[in-house]
Amino acid sequence: MNDGDERRSDGQSILVRVATRRDVPGIVRMLADDPLGAGREQYADPLPQTYFDAFDAMQAQPGNDILVAELDGNVVGCLQLTFIPGLSRLGMMRAQIEGVRVDGRYRGRKIGELLMQDAIARSRTAGAGLVQLTTDISRPDAHRFYEGLGFVRSHAGMKLSLA
């Protein structure tokens, strides 16, 4: 995988590429356009600086990218892909996927599937032995989506909010 791979979805060319700083407002818009995200994101003009600071911190950390799906010059999907070196499983590297979103106007066109396939391919290329993700228990459609891609419910996720 290189920084931008063109794929076909629903008869249209979708470019999957690594996000740039100029993509941050569109990414935040998608994160906020969601029942759970609406209560925890702040999509405003101007966008809070914290989003740009977080993006810059991600860019400074090797193996931590946001991938975007672009259609006709517009960002219509995103996910975060992070590589995590570890000691378990004989020192296996894992790939973690977070924040998968597709613009509501473009759902049902297999854009999420293309993004996930690209992230999985990048993970293989990087030498990861496992791709993992969590999804909120209140999202049965997301569970079906990930299971359709071959993901298995193998663990119970837990979180502790520090904010």
CSV table of N, CA and C in Angstrom, one decimal:
chain,number,residue,atom,x,y,z
A,1,MET,N,0.8,-1.2,0.0
A,1,MET,CA,0.0,0.0,0.0
A,1,MET,C,0.9,1.2,0.0
A,2,ASN,N,0.5,2.2,-0.8
A,2,ASN,CA,1.2,3.5,-0.7
A,2,ASN,C,0.3,4.5,0.0
A,3,ASP,N,0.6,5.7,-0.1
A,3,ASP,CA,-0.2,6.7,0.6
A,3,ASP,C,-1.6,6.9,0.0
A,4,GLY,N,-1.8,6.5,-1.2
A,4,GLY,CA,-3.1,6.7,-1.8
A,4,GLY,C,-3.4,5.6,-2.8
A,5,ASP,N,-4.5,4.8,-2.6
A,5,ASP,CA,-4.9,3.7,-3.5
A,5,ASP,C,-6.3,4.0,-4.0
A,6,GLU,N,-6.5,3.9,-5.3
A,6,GLU,CA,-7.8,4.1,-5.8
A,6,GLU,C,-8.5,2.8,-5.9
A,7,ARG,N,-9.8,2.8,-5.4
A,7,ARG,CA,-10.6,1.6,-5.4
A,7,ARG,C,-11.9,1.9,-6.0
A,8,ARG,N,-12.7,0.9,-6.4
A,8,ARG,CA,-14.0,1.1,-7.0
A,8,ARG,C,-15.0,0.7,-5.9
A,9,SER,N,-16.0,1.5,-5.8
A,9,SER,CA,-17.1,1.2,-4.9
A,9,SER,C,-18.4,1.7,-5.5
A,10,ASP,N,-19.4,0.8,-5.7
A,10,ASP,CA,-20.7,1.3,-6.2
A,10,ASP,C,-20.5,2.0,-7.6
A,11,GLY,N,-19.5,1.5,-8.4
A,11,GLY,CA,-19.3,2.2,-9.7
A,11,GLY,C,-18.6,3.5,-9.7
A,12,GLN,N,-18.1,3.9,-8.5
A,12,GLN,CA,-17.4,5.1,-8.4
A,12,GLN,C,-16.0,4.9,-7.9
A,13,SER,N,-15.0,5.8,-8.3
A,13,SER,CA,-13.7,5.7,-7.8
A,13,SER,C,-13.5,6.4,-6.5
A,14,ILE,N,-13.0,5.6,-5.5
A,14,ILE,CA,-12.8,6.1,-4.2
A,14,ILE,C,-11.3,6.1,-4.0
A,15,LEU,N,-10.7,7.2,-3.5
A,15,LEU,CA,-9.3,7.2,-3.2
A,15,LEU,C,-9.2,7.0,-1.7
A,16,VAL,N,-8.4,6.0,-1.3
A,16,VAL,CA,-8.1,5.8,0.1
A,16,VAL,C,-6.7,6.3,0.3
A,17,ARG,N,-6.5,7.3,1.3
A,17,ARG,CA,-5.2,7.9,1.5
A,17,ARG,C,-5.0,8.2,2.9
A,18,VAL,N,-3.8,8.6,3.3
A,18,VAL,CA,-3.5,9.1,4.6
A,18,VAL,C,-4.0,10.5,4.7
A,19,ALA,N,-4.7,10.8,5.8
A,19,ALA,CA,-5.2,12.2,6.0
A,19,ALA,C,-4.1,13.2,6.1
A,20,THR,N,-4.5,14.4,5.8
A,20,THR,CA,-3.6,15.6,6.0
A,20,THR,C,-4.3,16.5,7.0
A,21,ARG,N,-3.6,17.5,7.4
A,21,ARG,CA,-4.2,18.5,8.4
A,21,ARG,C,-5.5,19.1,7.8
A,22,ARG,N,-5.5,19.4,6.5
A,22,ARG,CA,-6.6,20.0,5.9
A,22,ARG,C,-7.9,19.2,6.0
A,23,ASP,N,-7.7,17.9,6.2
A,23,ASP,CA,-8.9,16.9,6.3
A,23,ASP,C,-9.5,16.9,7.7
A,24,VAL,N,-8.9,17.5,8.7
A,24,VAL,CA,-9.4,17.4,10.0
A,24,VAL,C,-10.8,17.9,10.2
A,25,PRO,N,-11.2,19.1,9.7
A,25,PRO,CA,-12.6,19.5,9.8
A,25,PRO,C,-13.6,18.4,9.3
A,26,GLY,N,-13.4,17.9,8.1
A,26,GLY,CA,-14.3,16.9,7.6
A,26,GLY,C,-14.3,15.6,8.4
A,27,ILE,N,-13.2,15.2,9.0
A,27,ILE,CA,-13.1,14.0,9.8
A,27,ILE,C,-13.9,14.3,11.1
A,28,VAL,N,-13.8,15.4,11.7
A,28,VAL,CA,-14.5,15.8,12.9
A,28,VAL,C,-16.0,15.9,12.6
A,29,ARG,N,-16.4,16.4,11.5
A,29,ARG,CA,-17.8,16.5,11.1
A,29,ARG,C,-18.4,15.1,11.1
A,30,MET,N,-17.7,14.1,10.5
A,30,MET,CA,-18.2,12.7,10.5
A,30,MET,C,-18.2,12.1,11.9
A,31,LEU,N,-17.2,12.4,12.7
A,31,LEU,CA,-17.2,11.9,14.1
A,31,LEU,C,-18.4,12.4,14.9
A,32,ALA,N,-18.8,13.6,14.6
A,32,ALA,CA,-19.9,14.3,15.3
A,32,ALA,C,-21.2,13.9,14.8
A,33,ASP,N,-21.3,13.5,13.5
A,33,ASP,CA,-22.6,13.1,12.9
A,33,ASP,C,-22.9,11.7,13.2
A,34,ASP,N,-23.2,11.4,14.4
A,34,ASP,CA,-23.4,10.1,14.9
A,34,ASP,C,-24.1,10.2,16.3
A,35,PRO,N,-25.0,9.3,16.6
A,35,PRO,CA,-25.7,9.4,17.9
A,35,PRO,C,-24.7,9.5,19.1
A,36,LEU,N,-23.7,8.7,19.1
A,36,LEU,CA,-22.7,8.8,20.2
A,36,LEU,C,-21.8,9.9,20.1
A,37,GLY,N,-21.3,10.2,18.9
A,37,GLY,CA,-20.4,11.3,18.6
A,37,GLY,C,-21.0,12.7,18.9
A,38,ALA,N,-22.3,12.8,18.7
A,38,ALA,CA,-22.9,14.1,18.8
A,38,ALA,C,-22.8,14.6,20.3
A,39,GLY,N,-22.7,13.7,21.2
A,39,GLY,CA,-22.6,14.1,22.6
A,39,GLY,C,-21.1,14.3,23.1
A,40,ARG,N,-20.2,13.9,22.2
A,40,ARG,CA,-18.8,14.0,22.7
A,40,ARG,C,-17.9,14.8,21.8
A,41,GLU,N,-18.3,15.2,20.6
A,41,GLU,CA,-17.5,15.9,19.7
A,41,GLU,C,-18.0,17.4,19.6
A,42,GLN,N,-17.2,18.3,19.1
A,42,GLN,CA,-17.6,19.7,18.9
A,42,GLN,C,-17.2,20.1,17.5
A,43,TYR,N,-18.1,19.9,16.6
A,43,TYR,CA,-17.9,20.3,15.3
A,43,TYR,C,-18.4,21.8,15.2
A,44,ALA,N,-17.5,22.7,15.0
A,44,ALA,CA,-17.9,24.1,15.0
A,44,ALA,C,-16.9,24.9,14.1
A,45,ASP,N,-17.3,26.1,13.8
A,45,ASP,CA,-16.5,26.9,12.9
A,45,ASP,C,-16.2,28.2,13.8
A,46,PRO,N,-14.9,28.4,14.2
A,46,PRO,CA,-13.8,27.5,13.9
A,46,PRO,C,-13.8,26.3,14.8
A,47,LEU,N,-13.1,25.2,14.2
A,47,LEU,CA,-12.9,24.0,14.9
A,47,LEU,C,-12.0,24.2,16.1
A,48,PRO,N,-12.4,23.6,17.3
A,48,PRO,CA,-11.5,23.7,18.5
A,48,PRO,C,-10.1,23.3,18.1
A,49,GLN,N,-9.1,24.0,18.6
A,49,GLN,CA,-7.7,23.7,18.4
A,49,GLN,C,-7.3,22.4,18.8
A,50,THR,N,-8.0,21.8,19.8
A,50,THR,CA,-7.6,20.5,20.4
A,50,THR,C,-7.6,19.4,19.3
A,51,TYR,N,-8.5,19.5,18.3
A,51,TYR,CA,-8.5,18.6,17.2
A,51,TYR,C,-7.2,18.6,16.4
A,52,PHE,N,-6.8,19.8,16.1
A,52,PHE,CA,-5.5,20.0,15.3
A,52,PHE,C,-4.3,19.6,16.1
A,53,ASP,N,-4.3,19.9,17.4
A,53,ASP,CA,-3.2,19.4,18.3
A,53,ASP,C,-3.1,17.9,18.3
A,54,ALA,N,-4.3,17.3,18.4
A,54,ALA,CA,-4.3,15.8,18.5
A,54,ALA,C,-3.8,15.2,17.1
A,55,PHE,N,-4.2,15.8,16.0
A,55,PHE,CA,-3.8,15.4,14.7
A,55,PHE,C,-2.3,15.5,14.6
A,56,ASP,N,-1.7,16.7,15.0
A,56,ASP,CA,-0.3,16.9,15.0
A,56,ASP,C,0.5,15.9,15.8
A,57,ALA,N,-0.1,15.5,17.0
A,57,ALA,CA,0.6,14.5,17.9
A,57,ALA,C,0.6,13.2,17.2
A,58,MET,N,-0.5,12.8,16.5
A,58,MET,CA,-0.6,11.6,15.8
A,58,MET,C,0.5,11.5,14.7
A,59,GLN,N,0.6,12.6,14.0
A,59,GLN,CA,1.6,12.7,12.9
A,59,GLN,C,3.0,12.5,13.4
A,60,ALA,N,3.2,13.0,14.6
A,60,ALA,CA,4.6,12.9,15.2
A,60,ALA,C,4.9,11.5,15.7
A,61,GLN,N,3.9,10.6,15.8
A,61,GLN,CA,4.1,9.3,16.3
A,61,GLN,C,4.1,8.3,15.1
A,62,PRO,N,5.2,7.6,14.9
A,62,PRO,CA,5.2,6.7,13.8
A,62,PRO,C,4.2,5.6,14.0
A,63,GLY,N,3.6,5.1,12.9
A,63,GLY,CA,2.6,4.1,12.9
A,63,GLY,C,1.3,4.5,13.5
A,64,ASN,N,0.9,5.7,13.3
A,64,ASN,CA,-0.4,6.2,13.8
A,64,ASN,C,-0.9,7.2,12.8
A,65,ASP,N,-1.9,6.7,12.0
A,65,ASP,CA,-2.4,7.5,10.9
A,65,ASP,C,-4.0,7.5,10.9
A,66,ILE,N,-4.5,8.5,10.3
A,66,ILE,CA,-5.9,8.5,9.9
A,66,ILE,C,-6.0,8.2,8.4
A,67,LEU,N,-6.8,7.3,8.0
A,67,LEU,CA,-7.0,7.0,6.6
A,67,LEU,C,-8.3,7.7,6.2
A,68,VAL,N,-8.4,8.3,5.0
A,68,VAL,CA,-9.7,8.8,4.6
A,68,VAL,C,-10.0,8.2,3.2
A,69,ALA,N,-11.3,8.2,3.0
A,69,ALA,CA,-11.9,7.8,1.7
A,69,ALA,C,-12.3,9.1,1.0
A,70,GLU,N,-11.8,9.3,-0.2
A,70,GLU,CA,-12.1,10.6,-0.9
A,70,GLU,C,-12.9,10.2,-2.2
A,71,LEU,N,-14.0,10.9,-2.4
A,71,LEU,CA,-14.8,10.8,-3.6
A,71,LEU,C,-15.1,12.2,-4.2
A,72,ASP,N,-14.6,12.3,-5.4
A,72,ASP,CA,-14.8,13.6,-6.1
A,72,ASP,C,-14.2,14.8,-5.3
A,73,GLY,N,-13.1,14.6,-4.6
A,73,GLY,CA,-12.4,15.6,-3.9
A,73,GLY,C,-13.0,15.8,-2.5
A,74,ASN,N,-14.0,15.1,-2.1
A,74,ASN,CA,-14.6,15.2,-0.7
A,74,ASN,C,-14.3,14.0,0.1
A,75,VAL,N,-13.9,14.2,1.4
A,75,VAL,CA,-13.7,13.2,2.3
A,75,VAL,C,-15.0,12.6,2.8
A,76,VAL,N,-15.2,11.3,2.5
A,76,VAL,CA,-16.5,10.7,2.8
A,76,VAL,C,-16.4,9.5,3.8
A,77,GLY,N,-15.2,9.2,4.3
A,77,GLY,CA,-15.0,8.2,5.2
A,77,GLY,C,-13.7,8.3,5.9
A,78,CYS,N,-13.6,7.7,7.1
A,78,CYS,CA,-12.3,7.8,7.8
A,78,CYS,C,-12.2,6.7,8.8
A,79,LEU,N,-10.9,6.4,9.2
A,79,LEU,CA,-10.6,5.5,10.3
A,79,LEU,C,-9.2,5.8,10.8
A,80,GLN,N,-9.0,5.5,12.0
A,80,GLN,CA,-7.6,5.6,12.6
A,80,GLN,C,-7.0,4.3,12.6
A,81,LEU,N,-5.7,4.2,12.1
A,81,LEU,CA,-5.0,2.9,12.1
A,81,LEU,C,-3.7,3.1,12.9
A,82,THR,N,-3.5,2.4,14.0
A,82,THR,CA,-2.3,2.5,14.8
A,82,THR,C,-1.7,1.1,15.0
A,83,PHE,N,-0.3,1.1,14.8
A,83,PHE,CA,0.4,-0.1,15.0
A,83,PHE,C,1.0,-0.1,16.4
A,84,ILE,N,0.8,-1.3,17.1
A,84,ILE,CA,1.2,-1.4,18.5
A,84,ILE,C,2.2,-2.6,18.6
A,85,PRO,N,3.5,-2.3,18.8
A,85,PRO,CA,4.4,-3.4,19.1
A,85,PRO,C,4.1,-4.0,20.4
A,86,GLY,N,4.4,-5.3,20.6
A,86,GLY,CA,4.1,-5.9,21.9
A,86,GLY,C,5.0,-7.1,22.1
A,87,LEU,N,5.0,-7.6,23.3
A,87,LEU,CA,5.8,-8.7,23.7
A,87,LEU,C,5.0,-10.0,23.6
A,88,SER,N,3.7,-10.0,23.8
A,88,SER,CA,2.9,-11.2,23.8
A,88,SER,C,2.8,-11.7,22.4
A,89,ARG,N,2.5,-13.0,22.3
A,89,ARG,CA,2.4,-13.7,21.0
A,89,ARG,C,3.8,-13.6,20.3
A,90,LEU,N,4.8,-13.9,21.0
A,90,LEU,CA,6.2,-13.9,20.5
A,90,LEU,C,6.6,-12.5,19.9
A,91,GLY,N,6.2,-11.5,20.5
A,91,GLY,CA,6.6,-10.1,20.1
A,91,GLY,C,5.8,-9.6,18.9
A,92,MET,N,4.6,-10.1,18.7
A,92,MET,CA,3.7,-9.8,17.6
A,92,MET,C,3.3,-8.3,17.6
A,93,MET,N,3.3,-7.7,16.5
A,93,MET,CA,2.8,-6.3,16.3
A,93,MET,C,1.3,-6.5,16.0
A,94,ARG,N,0.5,-5.6,16.6
A,94,ARG,CA,-1.0,-5.5,16.4
A,94,ARG,C,-1.3,-4.2,15.6
A,95,ALA,N,-2.4,-4.3,14.9
A,95,ALA,CA,-2.9,-3.1,14.3
A,95,ALA,C,-4.3,-2.8,15.0
A,96,GLN,N,-4.4,-1.6,15.4
A,96,GLN,CA,-5.7,-1.2,16.1
A,96,GLN,C,-6.4,-0.2,15.2
A,97,ILE,N,-7.7,-0.5,15.0
A,97,ILE,CA,-8.6,0.4,14.2
A,97,ILE,C,-9.5,1.1,15.1
A,98,GLU,N,-9.7,2.4,15.0
A,98,GLU,CA,-10.6,3.2,15.8
A,98,GLU,C,-11.3,4.2,14.9
A,99,GLY,N,-12.4,4.7,15.4
A,99,GLY,CA,-13.1,5.9,14.8
A,99,GLY,C,-13.5,5.7,13.4
A,100,VAL,N,-14.1,4.5,13.0
A,100,VAL,CA,-14.5,4.2,11.7
A,100,VAL,C,-15.8,5.0,11.4
A,101,ARG,N,-15.8,5.8,10.4
A,101,ARG,CA,-17.0,6.6,10.1
A,101,ARG,C,-17.1,6.7,8.5
A,102,VAL,N,-18.4,6.7,8.1
A,102,VAL,CA,-18.7,7.1,6.7
A,102,VAL,C,-19.8,8.1,6.8
A,103,ASP,N,-19.6,9.2,5.9
A,103,ASP,CA,-20.5,10.3,5.8
A,103,ASP,C,-21.9,9.7,5.6
A,104,GLY,N,-22.9,10.1,6.4
A,104,GLY,CA,-24.2,9.6,6.3
A,104,GLY,C,-24.8,9.6,4.9
A,105,ARG,N,-24.4,10.6,4.1
A,105,ARG,CA,-25.0,10.7,2.8
A,105,ARG,C,-24.4,9.6,1.8
A,106,TYR,N,-23.4,8.9,2.3
A,106,TYR,CA,-22.7,7.9,1.4
A,106,TYR,C,-22.7,6.5,1.9
A,107,ARG,N,-23.5,6.3,3.0
A,107,ARG,CA,-23.6,5.0,3.6
A,107,ARG,C,-24.3,4.0,2.6
A,108,GLY,N,-23.9,2.8,2.7
A,108,GLY,CA,-24.5,1.8,1.8
A,108,GLY,C,-23.8,1.6,0.5
A,109,ARG,N,-22.7,2.3,0.3
A,109,ARG,CA,-22.0,2.2,-1.0
A,109,ARG,C,-20.7,1.5,-0.8
A,110,LYS,N,-20.5,0.8,0.3
A,110,LYS,CA,-19.3,-0.1,0.5
A,110,LYS,C,-18.0,0.7,0.7
A,111,ILE,N,-18.2,2.0,1.1
A,111,ILE,CA,-17.0,2.8,1.4
A,111,ILE,C,-16.3,2.4,2.7
A,112,GLY,N,-17.1,2.0,3.7
A,112,GLY,CA,-16.5,1.5,4.9
A,112,GLY,C,-15.8,0.2,4.7
A,113,GLU,N,-16.3,-0.6,3.8
A,113,GLU,CA,-15.7,-1.9,3.5
A,113,GLU,C,-14.3,-1.6,2.8
A,114,LEU,N,-14.3,-0.7,1.9
A,114,LEU,CA,-13.1,-0.3,1.2
A,114,LEU,C,-12.0,0.2,2.2
A,115,LEU,N,-12.4,1.1,3.1
A,115,LEU,CA,-11.5,1.6,4.1
A,115,LEU,C,-10.9,0.5,4.9
A,116,MET,N,-11.8,-0.4,5.4
A,116,MET,CA,-11.4,-1.5,6.2
A,116,MET,C,-10.4,-2.4,5.5
A,117,GLN,N,-10.7,-2.7,4.2
A,117,GLN,CA,-9.9,-3.6,3.4
A,117,GLN,C,-8.5,-2.9,3.2
A,118,ASP,N,-8.5,-1.6,3.0
A,118,ASP,CA,-7.2,-0.9,2.9
A,118,ASP,C,-6.4,-1.0,4.2
A,119,ALA,N,-7.1,-0.7,5.3
A,119,ALA,CA,-6.4,-0.8,6.6
A,119,ALA,C,-5.9,-2.2,6.9
A,120,ILE,N,-6.6,-3.2,6.5
A,120,ILE,CA,-6.1,-4.6,6.7
A,120,ILE,C,-4.9,-4.9,5.8
A,121,ALA,N,-5.0,-4.4,4.6
A,121,ALA,CA,-3.8,-4.6,3.7
A,121,ALA,C,-2.6,-3.9,4.2
A,122,ARG,N,-2.8,-2.6,4.7
A,122,ARG,CA,-1.7,-1.9,5.2
A,122,ARG,C,-1.1,-2.6,6.5
A,123,SER,N,-2.0,-3.2,7.2
A,123,SER,CA,-1.5,-3.9,8.4
A,123,SER,C,-0.7,-5.1,8.1
A,124,ARG,N,-1.1,-5.9,7.1
A,124,ARG,CA,-0.3,-7.0,6.6
A,124,ARG,C,1.0,-6.5,6.1
A,125,THR,N,1.0,-5.5,5.3
A,125,THR,CA,2.3,-5.0,4.7
A,125,THR,C,3.2,-4.5,5.8
A,126,ALA,N,2.7,-4.0,6.9
A,126,ALA,CA,3.5,-3.5,8.0
A,126,ALA,C,4.0,-4.6,8.9
A,127,GLY,N,3.5,-5.8,8.7
A,127,GLY,CA,4.0,-7.0,9.5
A,127,GLY,C,3.1,-7.3,10.7
A,128,ALA,N,1.9,-6.7,10.8
A,128,ALA,CA,1.1,-6.9,12.0
A,128,ALA,C,0.5,-8.4,11.8
A,129,GLY,N,0.4,-9.0,13.0
A,129,GLY,CA,-0.2,-10.4,13.0
A,129,GLY,C,-1.6,-10.4,13.4
A,130,LEU,N,-2.2,-9.3,13.7
A,130,LEU,CA,-3.5,-9.2,14.2
A,130,LEU,C,-4.1,-7.8,14.0
A,131,VAL,N,-5.3,-7.7,13.6
A,131,VAL,CA,-6.0,-6.4,13.5
A,131,VAL,C,-7.1,-6.5,14.5
A,132,GLN,N,-7.2,-5.5,15.4
A,132,GLN,CA,-8.2,-5.5,16.5
A,132,GLN,C,-8.9,-4.2,16.5
A,133,LEU,N,-10.1,-4.2,17.0
A,133,LEU,CA,-10.9,-3.0,17.1
A,133,LEU,C,-12.0,-3.2,18.2
A,134,THR,N,-12.5,-2.1,18.7
A,134,THR,CA,-13.7,-2.2,19.6
A,134,THR,C,-14.8,-1.4,19.0
A,135,THR,N,-16.0,-1.8,19.3
A,135,THR,CA,-17.2,-1.1,18.8
A,135,THR,C,-18.2,-1.1,20.0
A,136,ASP,N,-18.9,0.0,20.1
A,136,ASP,CA,-19.8,0.2,21.2
A,136,ASP,C,-20.9,-0.9,21.1
A,137,ILE,N,-21.3,-1.4,22.3
A,137,ILE,CA,-22.3,-2.4,22.4
A,137,ILE,C,-23.6,-2.0,21.9
A,138,SER,N,-23.9,-0.7,21.8
A,138,SER,CA,-25.1,-0.2,21.3
A,138,SER,C,-25.2,-0.1,19.8
A,139,ARG,N,-24.2,-0.6,19.1
A,139,ARG,CA,-24.2,-0.5,17.6
A,139,ARG,C,-24.3,-1.9,16.9
A,140,PRO,N,-25.5,-2.5,16.9
A,140,PRO,CA,-25.6,-3.9,16.3
A,140,PRO,C,-25.3,-3.9,14.8
A,141,ASP,N,-25.6,-2.8,14.1
A,141,ASP,CA,-25.2,-2.7,12.7
A,141,ASP,C,-23.7,-2.8,12.5
A,142,ALA,N,-23.0,-2.1,13.3
A,142,ALA,CA,-21.5,-2.1,13.3
A,142,ALA,C,-21.0,-3.5,13.5
A,143,HIS,N,-21.6,-4.2,14.5
A,143,HIS,CA,-21.2,-5.6,14.8
A,143,HIS,C,-21.3,-6.5,13.6
A,144,ARG,N,-22.5,-6.4,12.9
A,144,ARG,CA,-22.7,-7.2,11.7
A,144,ARG,C,-21.7,-6.8,10.6
A,145,PHE,N,-21.4,-5.5,10.5
A,145,PHE,CA,-20.5,-5.0,9.5
A,145,PHE,C,-19.1,-5.7,9.7
A,146,TYR,N,-18.6,-5.6,10.9
A,146,TYR,CA,-17.3,-6.1,11.2
A,146,TYR,C,-17.2,-7.6,11.1
A,147,GLU,N,-18.3,-8.3,11.6
A,147,GLU,CA,-18.3,-9.8,11.5
A,147,GLU,C,-18.4,-10.2,10.0
A,148,GLY,N,-19.0,-9.4,9.2
A,148,GLY,CA,-19.1,-9.7,7.7
A,148,GLY,C,-17.7,-9.5,7.1
A,149,LEU,N,-16.8,-8.8,7.7
A,149,LEU,CA,-15.4,-8.7,7.2
A,149,LEU,C,-14.5,-9.7,7.8
A,150,GLY,N,-15.0,-10.6,8.6
A,150,GLY,CA,-14.2,-11.7,9.2
A,150,GLY,C,-13.8,-11.5,10.6
A,151,PHE,N,-14.2,-10.3,11.2
A,151,PHE,CA,-13.8,-10.1,12.6
A,151,PHE,C,-14.6,-11.0,13.5
A,152,VAL,N,-14.0,-11.4,14.6
A,152,VAL,CA,-14.7,-12.3,15.6
A,152,VAL,C,-14.8,-11.7,16.9
A,153,ARG,N,-15.9,-11.9,17.6
A,153,ARG,CA,-16.1,-11.4,19.0
A,153,ARG,C,-15.3,-12.3,19.9
A,154,SER,N,-14.1,-11.9,20.2
A,154,SER,CA,-13.3,-12.8,21.0
A,154,SER,C,-13.0,-12.3,22.4
A,155,HIS,N,-13.2,-11.1,22.7
A,155,HIS,CA,-12.9,-10.5,24.0
A,155,HIS,C,-14.0,-9.5,24.4
A,156,ALA,N,-14.1,-9.3,25.7
A,156,ALA,CA,-15.0,-8.3,26.2
A,156,ALA,C,-14.2,-7.0,26.4
A,157,GLY,N,-14.5,-5.9,25.8
A,157,GLY,CA,-13.7,-4.7,26.0
A,157,GLY,C,-14.2,-3.9,27.2
A,158,MET,N,-13.3,-3.3,27.8
A,158,MET,CA,-13.6,-2.4,29.0
A,158,MET,C,-12.8,-1.1,28.9
A,159,LYS,N,-13.4,-0.1,29.4
A,159,LYS,CA,-12.8,1.3,29.4
A,159,LYS,C,-13.0,1.9,30.7
A,160,LEU,N,-12.1,2.8,31.0
A,160,LEU,CA,-12.2,3.6,32.2
A,160,LEU,C,-12.0,5.1,31.8
A,161,SER,N,-13.0,5.9,31.9
A,161,SER,CA,-13.0,7.3,31.5
A,161,SER,C,-12.2,8.1,32.6
A,162,LEU,N,-11.2,8.8,32.1
A,162,LEU,CA,-10.3,9.6,33.0
A,162,LEU,C,-10.7,11.1,32.9
A,163,ALA,N,-11.7,11.4,32.0
A,163,ALA,CA,-12.1,12.8,31.9
A,163,ALA,C,-13.3,13.2,32.6
